Tab-separated table of C-alpha atoms in Angstrom:
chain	number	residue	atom	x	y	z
A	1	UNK	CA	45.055	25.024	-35.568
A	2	UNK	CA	43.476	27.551	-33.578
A	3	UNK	CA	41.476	26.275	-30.156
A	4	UNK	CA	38.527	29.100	-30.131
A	5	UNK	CA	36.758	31.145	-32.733
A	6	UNK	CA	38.960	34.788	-32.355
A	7	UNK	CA	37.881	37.060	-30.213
A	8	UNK	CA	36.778	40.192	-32.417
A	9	UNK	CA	35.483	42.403	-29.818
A	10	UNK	CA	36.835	43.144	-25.991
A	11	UNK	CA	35.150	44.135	-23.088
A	12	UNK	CA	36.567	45.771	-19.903
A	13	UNK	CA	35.332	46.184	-16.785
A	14	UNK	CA	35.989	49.385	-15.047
A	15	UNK	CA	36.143	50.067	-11.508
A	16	UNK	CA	38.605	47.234	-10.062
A	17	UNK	CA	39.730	46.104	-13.136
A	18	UNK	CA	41.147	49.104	-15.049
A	19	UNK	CA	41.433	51.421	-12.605
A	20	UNK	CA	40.883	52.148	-8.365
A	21	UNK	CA	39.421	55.607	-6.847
A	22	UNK	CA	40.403	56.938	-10.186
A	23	UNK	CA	44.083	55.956	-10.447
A	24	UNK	CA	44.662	53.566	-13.222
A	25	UNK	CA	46.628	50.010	-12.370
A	26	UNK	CA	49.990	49.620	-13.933
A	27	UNK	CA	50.129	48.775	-17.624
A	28	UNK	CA	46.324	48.890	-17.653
A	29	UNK	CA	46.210	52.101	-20.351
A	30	UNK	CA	48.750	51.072	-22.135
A	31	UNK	CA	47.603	47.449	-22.424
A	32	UNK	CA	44.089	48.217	-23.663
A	33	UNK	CA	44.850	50.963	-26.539
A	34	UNK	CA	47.493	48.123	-27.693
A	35	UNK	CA	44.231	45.801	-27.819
A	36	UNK	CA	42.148	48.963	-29.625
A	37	UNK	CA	44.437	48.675	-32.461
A	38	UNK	CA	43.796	45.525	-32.983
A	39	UNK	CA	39.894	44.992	-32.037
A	40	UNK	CA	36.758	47.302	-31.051
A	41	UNK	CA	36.734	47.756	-26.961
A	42	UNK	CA	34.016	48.720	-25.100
A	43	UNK	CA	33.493	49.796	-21.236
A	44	UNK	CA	31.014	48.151	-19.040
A	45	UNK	CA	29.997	49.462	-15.358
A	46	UNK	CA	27.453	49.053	-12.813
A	47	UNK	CA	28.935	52.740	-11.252
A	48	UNK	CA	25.788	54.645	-11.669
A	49	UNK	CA	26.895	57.326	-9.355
A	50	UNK	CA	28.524	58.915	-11.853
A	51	UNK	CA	27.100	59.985	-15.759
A	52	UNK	CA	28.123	58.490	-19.035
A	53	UNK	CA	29.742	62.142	-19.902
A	54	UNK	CA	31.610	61.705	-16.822
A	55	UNK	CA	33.248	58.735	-17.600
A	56	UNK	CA	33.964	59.321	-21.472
A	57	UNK	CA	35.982	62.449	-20.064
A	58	UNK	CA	37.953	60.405	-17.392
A	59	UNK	CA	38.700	57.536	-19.766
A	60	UNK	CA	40.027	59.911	-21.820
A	61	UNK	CA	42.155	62.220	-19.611
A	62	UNK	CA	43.469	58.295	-18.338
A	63	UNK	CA	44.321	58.337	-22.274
A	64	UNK	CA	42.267	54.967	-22.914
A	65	UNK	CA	40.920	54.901	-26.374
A	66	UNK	CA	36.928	55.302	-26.498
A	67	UNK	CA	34.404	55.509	-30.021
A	68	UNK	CA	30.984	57.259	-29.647
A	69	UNK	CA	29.520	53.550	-28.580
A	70	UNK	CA	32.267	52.695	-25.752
A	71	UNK	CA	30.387	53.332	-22.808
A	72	UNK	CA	28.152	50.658	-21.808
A	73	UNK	CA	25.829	52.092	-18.995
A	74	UNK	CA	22.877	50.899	-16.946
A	75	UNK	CA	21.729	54.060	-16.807
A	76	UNK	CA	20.612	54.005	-20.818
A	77	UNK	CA	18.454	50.227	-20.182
A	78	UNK	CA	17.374	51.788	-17.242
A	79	UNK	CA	15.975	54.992	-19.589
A	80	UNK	CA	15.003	52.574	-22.145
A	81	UNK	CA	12.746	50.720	-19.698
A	82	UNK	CA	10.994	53.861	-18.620
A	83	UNK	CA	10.116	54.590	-22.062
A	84	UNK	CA	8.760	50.986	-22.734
A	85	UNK	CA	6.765	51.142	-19.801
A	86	UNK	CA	5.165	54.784	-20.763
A	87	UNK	CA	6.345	56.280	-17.056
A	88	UNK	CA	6.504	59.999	-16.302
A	89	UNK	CA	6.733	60.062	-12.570
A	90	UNK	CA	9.887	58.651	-11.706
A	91	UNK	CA	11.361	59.924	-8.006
A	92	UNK	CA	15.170	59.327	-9.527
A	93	UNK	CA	17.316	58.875	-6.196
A	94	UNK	CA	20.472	59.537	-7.737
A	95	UNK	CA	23.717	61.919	-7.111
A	96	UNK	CA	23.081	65.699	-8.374
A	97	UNK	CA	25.442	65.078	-11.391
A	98	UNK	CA	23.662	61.904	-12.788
A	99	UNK	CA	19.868	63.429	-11.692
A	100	UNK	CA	20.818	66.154	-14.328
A	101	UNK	CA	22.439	64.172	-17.070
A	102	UNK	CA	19.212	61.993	-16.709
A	103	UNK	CA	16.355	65.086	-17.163
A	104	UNK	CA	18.614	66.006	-20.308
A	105	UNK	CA	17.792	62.672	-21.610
A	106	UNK	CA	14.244	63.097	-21.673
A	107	UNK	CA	13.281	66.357	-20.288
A	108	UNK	CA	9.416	65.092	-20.152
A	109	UNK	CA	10.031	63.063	-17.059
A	110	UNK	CA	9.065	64.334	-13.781
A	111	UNK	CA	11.886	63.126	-11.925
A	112	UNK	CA	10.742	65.278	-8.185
A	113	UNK	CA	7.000	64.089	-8.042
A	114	UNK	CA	5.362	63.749	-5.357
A	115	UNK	CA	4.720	60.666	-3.360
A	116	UNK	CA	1.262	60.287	-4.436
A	117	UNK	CA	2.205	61.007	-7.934
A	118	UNK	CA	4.898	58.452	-8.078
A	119	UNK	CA	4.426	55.964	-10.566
A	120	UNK	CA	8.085	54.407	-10.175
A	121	UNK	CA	11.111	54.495	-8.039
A	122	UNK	CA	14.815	54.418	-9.559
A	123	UNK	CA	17.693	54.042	-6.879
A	124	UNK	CA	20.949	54.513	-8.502
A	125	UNK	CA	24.184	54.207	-7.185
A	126	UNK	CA	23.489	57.373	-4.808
A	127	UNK	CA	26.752	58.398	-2.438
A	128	UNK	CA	26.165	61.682	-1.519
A	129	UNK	CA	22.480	61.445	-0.192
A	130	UNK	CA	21.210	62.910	3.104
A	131	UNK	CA	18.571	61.122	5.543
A	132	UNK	CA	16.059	63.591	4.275
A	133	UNK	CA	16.344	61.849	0.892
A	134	UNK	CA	16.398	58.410	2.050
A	135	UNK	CA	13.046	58.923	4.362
A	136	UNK	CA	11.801	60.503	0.575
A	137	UNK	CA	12.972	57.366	-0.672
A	138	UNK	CA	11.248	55.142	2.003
A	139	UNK	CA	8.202	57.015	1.930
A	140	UNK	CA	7.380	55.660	-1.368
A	141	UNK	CA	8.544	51.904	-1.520
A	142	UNK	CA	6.982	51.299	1.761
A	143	UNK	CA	3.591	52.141	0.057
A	144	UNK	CA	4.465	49.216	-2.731
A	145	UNK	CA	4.946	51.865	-5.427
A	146	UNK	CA	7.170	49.721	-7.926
A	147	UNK	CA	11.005	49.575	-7.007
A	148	UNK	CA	13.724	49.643	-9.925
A	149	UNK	CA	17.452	49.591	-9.414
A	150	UNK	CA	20.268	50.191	-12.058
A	151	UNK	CA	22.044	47.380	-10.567
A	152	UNK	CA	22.602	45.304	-7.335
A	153	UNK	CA	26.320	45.270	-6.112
A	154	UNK	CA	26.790	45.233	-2.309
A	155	UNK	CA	29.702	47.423	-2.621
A	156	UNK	CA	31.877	50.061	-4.737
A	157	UNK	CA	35.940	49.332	-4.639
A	158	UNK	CA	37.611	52.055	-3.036
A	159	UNK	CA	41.324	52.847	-2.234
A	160	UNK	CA	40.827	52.844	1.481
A	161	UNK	CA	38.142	49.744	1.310
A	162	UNK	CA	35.077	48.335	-0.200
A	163	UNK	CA	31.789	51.007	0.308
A	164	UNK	CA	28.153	50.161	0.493
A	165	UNK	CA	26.459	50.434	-2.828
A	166	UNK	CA	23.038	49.668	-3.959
A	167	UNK	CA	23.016	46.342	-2.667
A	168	UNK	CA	23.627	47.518	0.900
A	169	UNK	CA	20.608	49.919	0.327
A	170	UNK	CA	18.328	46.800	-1.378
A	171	UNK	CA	18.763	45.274	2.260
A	172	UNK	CA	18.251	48.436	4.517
A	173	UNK	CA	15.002	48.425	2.535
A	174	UNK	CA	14.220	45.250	3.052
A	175	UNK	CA	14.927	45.272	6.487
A	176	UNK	CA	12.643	48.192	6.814
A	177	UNK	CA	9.666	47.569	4.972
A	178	UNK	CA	10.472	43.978	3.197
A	179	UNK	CA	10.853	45.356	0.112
A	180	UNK	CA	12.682	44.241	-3.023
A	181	UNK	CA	13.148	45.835	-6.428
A	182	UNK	CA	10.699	44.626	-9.259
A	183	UNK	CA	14.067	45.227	-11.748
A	184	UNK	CA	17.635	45.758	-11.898
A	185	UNK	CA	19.774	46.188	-14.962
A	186	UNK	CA	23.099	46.299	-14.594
A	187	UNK	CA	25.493	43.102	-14.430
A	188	UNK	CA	24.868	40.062	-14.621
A	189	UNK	CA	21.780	40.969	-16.498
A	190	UNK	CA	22.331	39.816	-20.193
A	191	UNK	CA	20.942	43.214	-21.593
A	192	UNK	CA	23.952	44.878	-20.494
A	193	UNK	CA	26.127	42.886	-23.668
A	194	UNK	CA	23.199	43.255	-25.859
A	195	UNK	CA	24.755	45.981	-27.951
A	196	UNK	CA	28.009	44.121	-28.281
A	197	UNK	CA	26.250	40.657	-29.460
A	198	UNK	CA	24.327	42.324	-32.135
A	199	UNK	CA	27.169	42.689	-33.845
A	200	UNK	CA	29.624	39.842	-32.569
A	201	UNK	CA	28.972	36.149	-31.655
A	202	UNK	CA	29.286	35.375	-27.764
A	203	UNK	CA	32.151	33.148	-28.465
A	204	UNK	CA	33.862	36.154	-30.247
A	205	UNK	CA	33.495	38.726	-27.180
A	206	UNK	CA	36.047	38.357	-24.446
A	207	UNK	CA	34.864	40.471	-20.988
A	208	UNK	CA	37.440	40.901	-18.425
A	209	UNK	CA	35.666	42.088	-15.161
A	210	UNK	CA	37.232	41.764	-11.424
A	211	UNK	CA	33.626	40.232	-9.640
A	212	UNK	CA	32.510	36.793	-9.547
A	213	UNK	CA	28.569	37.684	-8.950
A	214	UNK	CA	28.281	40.422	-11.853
A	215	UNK	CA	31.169	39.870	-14.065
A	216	UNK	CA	31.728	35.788	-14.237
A	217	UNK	CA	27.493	35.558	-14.124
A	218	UNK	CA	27.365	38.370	-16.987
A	219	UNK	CA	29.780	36.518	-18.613
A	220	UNK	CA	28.440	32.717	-18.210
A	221	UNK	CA	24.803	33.997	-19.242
A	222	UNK	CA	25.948	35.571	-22.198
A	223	UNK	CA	28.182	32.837	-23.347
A	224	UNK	CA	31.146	35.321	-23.854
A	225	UNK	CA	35.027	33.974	-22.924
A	226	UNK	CA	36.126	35.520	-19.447
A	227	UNK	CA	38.845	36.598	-17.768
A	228	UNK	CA	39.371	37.092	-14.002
A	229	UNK	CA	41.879	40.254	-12.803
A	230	UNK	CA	43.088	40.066	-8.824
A	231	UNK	CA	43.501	43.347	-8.716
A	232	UNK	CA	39.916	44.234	-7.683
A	233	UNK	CA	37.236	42.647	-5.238
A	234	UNK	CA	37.576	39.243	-5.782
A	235	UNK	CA	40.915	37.240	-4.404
A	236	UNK	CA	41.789	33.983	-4.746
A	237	UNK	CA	40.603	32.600	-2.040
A	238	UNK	CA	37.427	33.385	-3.217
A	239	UNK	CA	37.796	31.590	-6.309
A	240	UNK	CA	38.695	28.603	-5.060
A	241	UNK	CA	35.333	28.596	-2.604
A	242	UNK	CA	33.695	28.468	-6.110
A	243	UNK	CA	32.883	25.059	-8.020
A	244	UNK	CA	32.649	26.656	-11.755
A	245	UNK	CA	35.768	28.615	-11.510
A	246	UNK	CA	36.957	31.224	-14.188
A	247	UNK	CA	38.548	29.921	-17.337
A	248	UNK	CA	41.511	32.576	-16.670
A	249	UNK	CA	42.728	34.221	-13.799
A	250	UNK	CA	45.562	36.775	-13.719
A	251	UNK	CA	46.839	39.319	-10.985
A	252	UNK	CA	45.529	42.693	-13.707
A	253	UNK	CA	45.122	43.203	-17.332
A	254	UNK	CA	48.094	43.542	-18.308
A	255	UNK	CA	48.844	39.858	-18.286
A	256	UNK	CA	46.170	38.404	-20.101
A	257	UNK	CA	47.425	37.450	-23.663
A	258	UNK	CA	44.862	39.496	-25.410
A	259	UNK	CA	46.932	38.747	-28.939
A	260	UNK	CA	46.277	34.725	-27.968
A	261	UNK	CA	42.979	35.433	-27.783
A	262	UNK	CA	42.474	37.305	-30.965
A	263	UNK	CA	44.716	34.959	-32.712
A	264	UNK	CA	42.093	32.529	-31.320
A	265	UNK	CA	45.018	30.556	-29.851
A	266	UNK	CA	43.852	30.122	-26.154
């Protein structure tokens, strides 16, 4: 008799859990196109610093498998929010690459206004910024113009060592001007599985992510089953610092008994 409803639709992770700086782990590409044949997969990322087009083409020269609604990216509930809100001035700090793939979404946005035409600020993952563009930045949250993120992770995995992301900005800002954003929408915030549960059951979603504070919360909010990869930022001395620790934890993907799971045998 099985234990668990089968899981019908899986969820990866990217950066630290599929791949580092690029370079996928061992068995990771061949482990989730074996899981593809079996069940839908999807991709979910806080990296903002790069474009959805960017990442459809690098999944694919990696040769993972991807459908036309893989990619799941804060940069689309970040959009989405704009919209709801009616905003046109929106000083975008973002790399060049995502700027552009941004004004393509909606070329009536005014992504450059000025500081008195600001209506909203939108920090995304931003690593190739100069101090000129941070004083723009500061110039406007420091008059309480409203503050948006697409997500909040102190750092981005890298080969050579963990690198300040957005979160590491959130608190240079604060430190500055004791500012906070209004919003962020990437992990752990629910919204980011809300395409997935419209068409599967929490219980019926398994999300493999390598971060306690975006992954495991993402996952425990939603109600989805989780497992826990090594291979990324989170060791396990880290989990055991925890008191509600991680159903599974493996070294990287390609241990995790995805066919158990499906089965709806673990």
């Amino acid at each position: 008799m099985a234990n668990h409803k089968p899981v019908k639709a899986v969820v990866f992770d990217l950066d630290g859990t599929l791949y580092l700086s690029g370079r996928p782990y061992p068995g990771a590409v061949e482990t989730v196109n074996r899981v593809a044949h079996q069940v839908p997969v999807y991709y979910l990322s806080n990296n903002t610093s790069k474009s959805p087009v960017f990442y459809e083409n690098r999944l694919k020269c990696m040769g993972l498998p991807l459908a036309s609604d893989s990619i799941i990216s804060a940069l689309y509930l970040s959009l989405d929010a704009i919209h709801e809100k009616g905003i046109k001035n929106v000083y975008f700090f973002a790399n060049p690459e995502v700027f552009e793939w941004f004004a393509a979404q909606d070329p009536s946005l005014n992504l450059r206004p000025s500081v008195e035409e600001t209506e909203l600020v939108l920090v995304a993952y931003h690593n190739s910024f100069d101090y000129r563009e941070l004083c723009e930045l500061s110039f406007r949250v420091q008059r309480g113009i409203p503050f948006w993120v697409t997500h909040t992770d102190f750092v981005c995995p890298d080969a050579r060592g963990p690198v300040p992301d957005i979160g590491s900005f959130m608190a240079l800002l604060k430190t500055a001007y004791g500012v906070e954003p209004e919003r962020s929408f990437g992990k752990p915030n629910p919204a980011m599985l809300a395409r997935v549960l419209k068409k599967f059951a929490p219980e019926e979603i398994l999300f493999v992510g390598d971060r306690l504070y975006t992954d495991f919360e993402l996952a425990k909010s939603s109600g989805c089953r989780f497992v826990l990869p090594l291979c990324g930022e989170t060791k396990k001395a880290d989990v055991e610092k925890i008191a509600v620790k991680p159903e599974f934890v493996v070294e990287n993907v390609s241990e995790i008994d995805f066919e158990g799971f499906i089965a709806g045998t673990i």
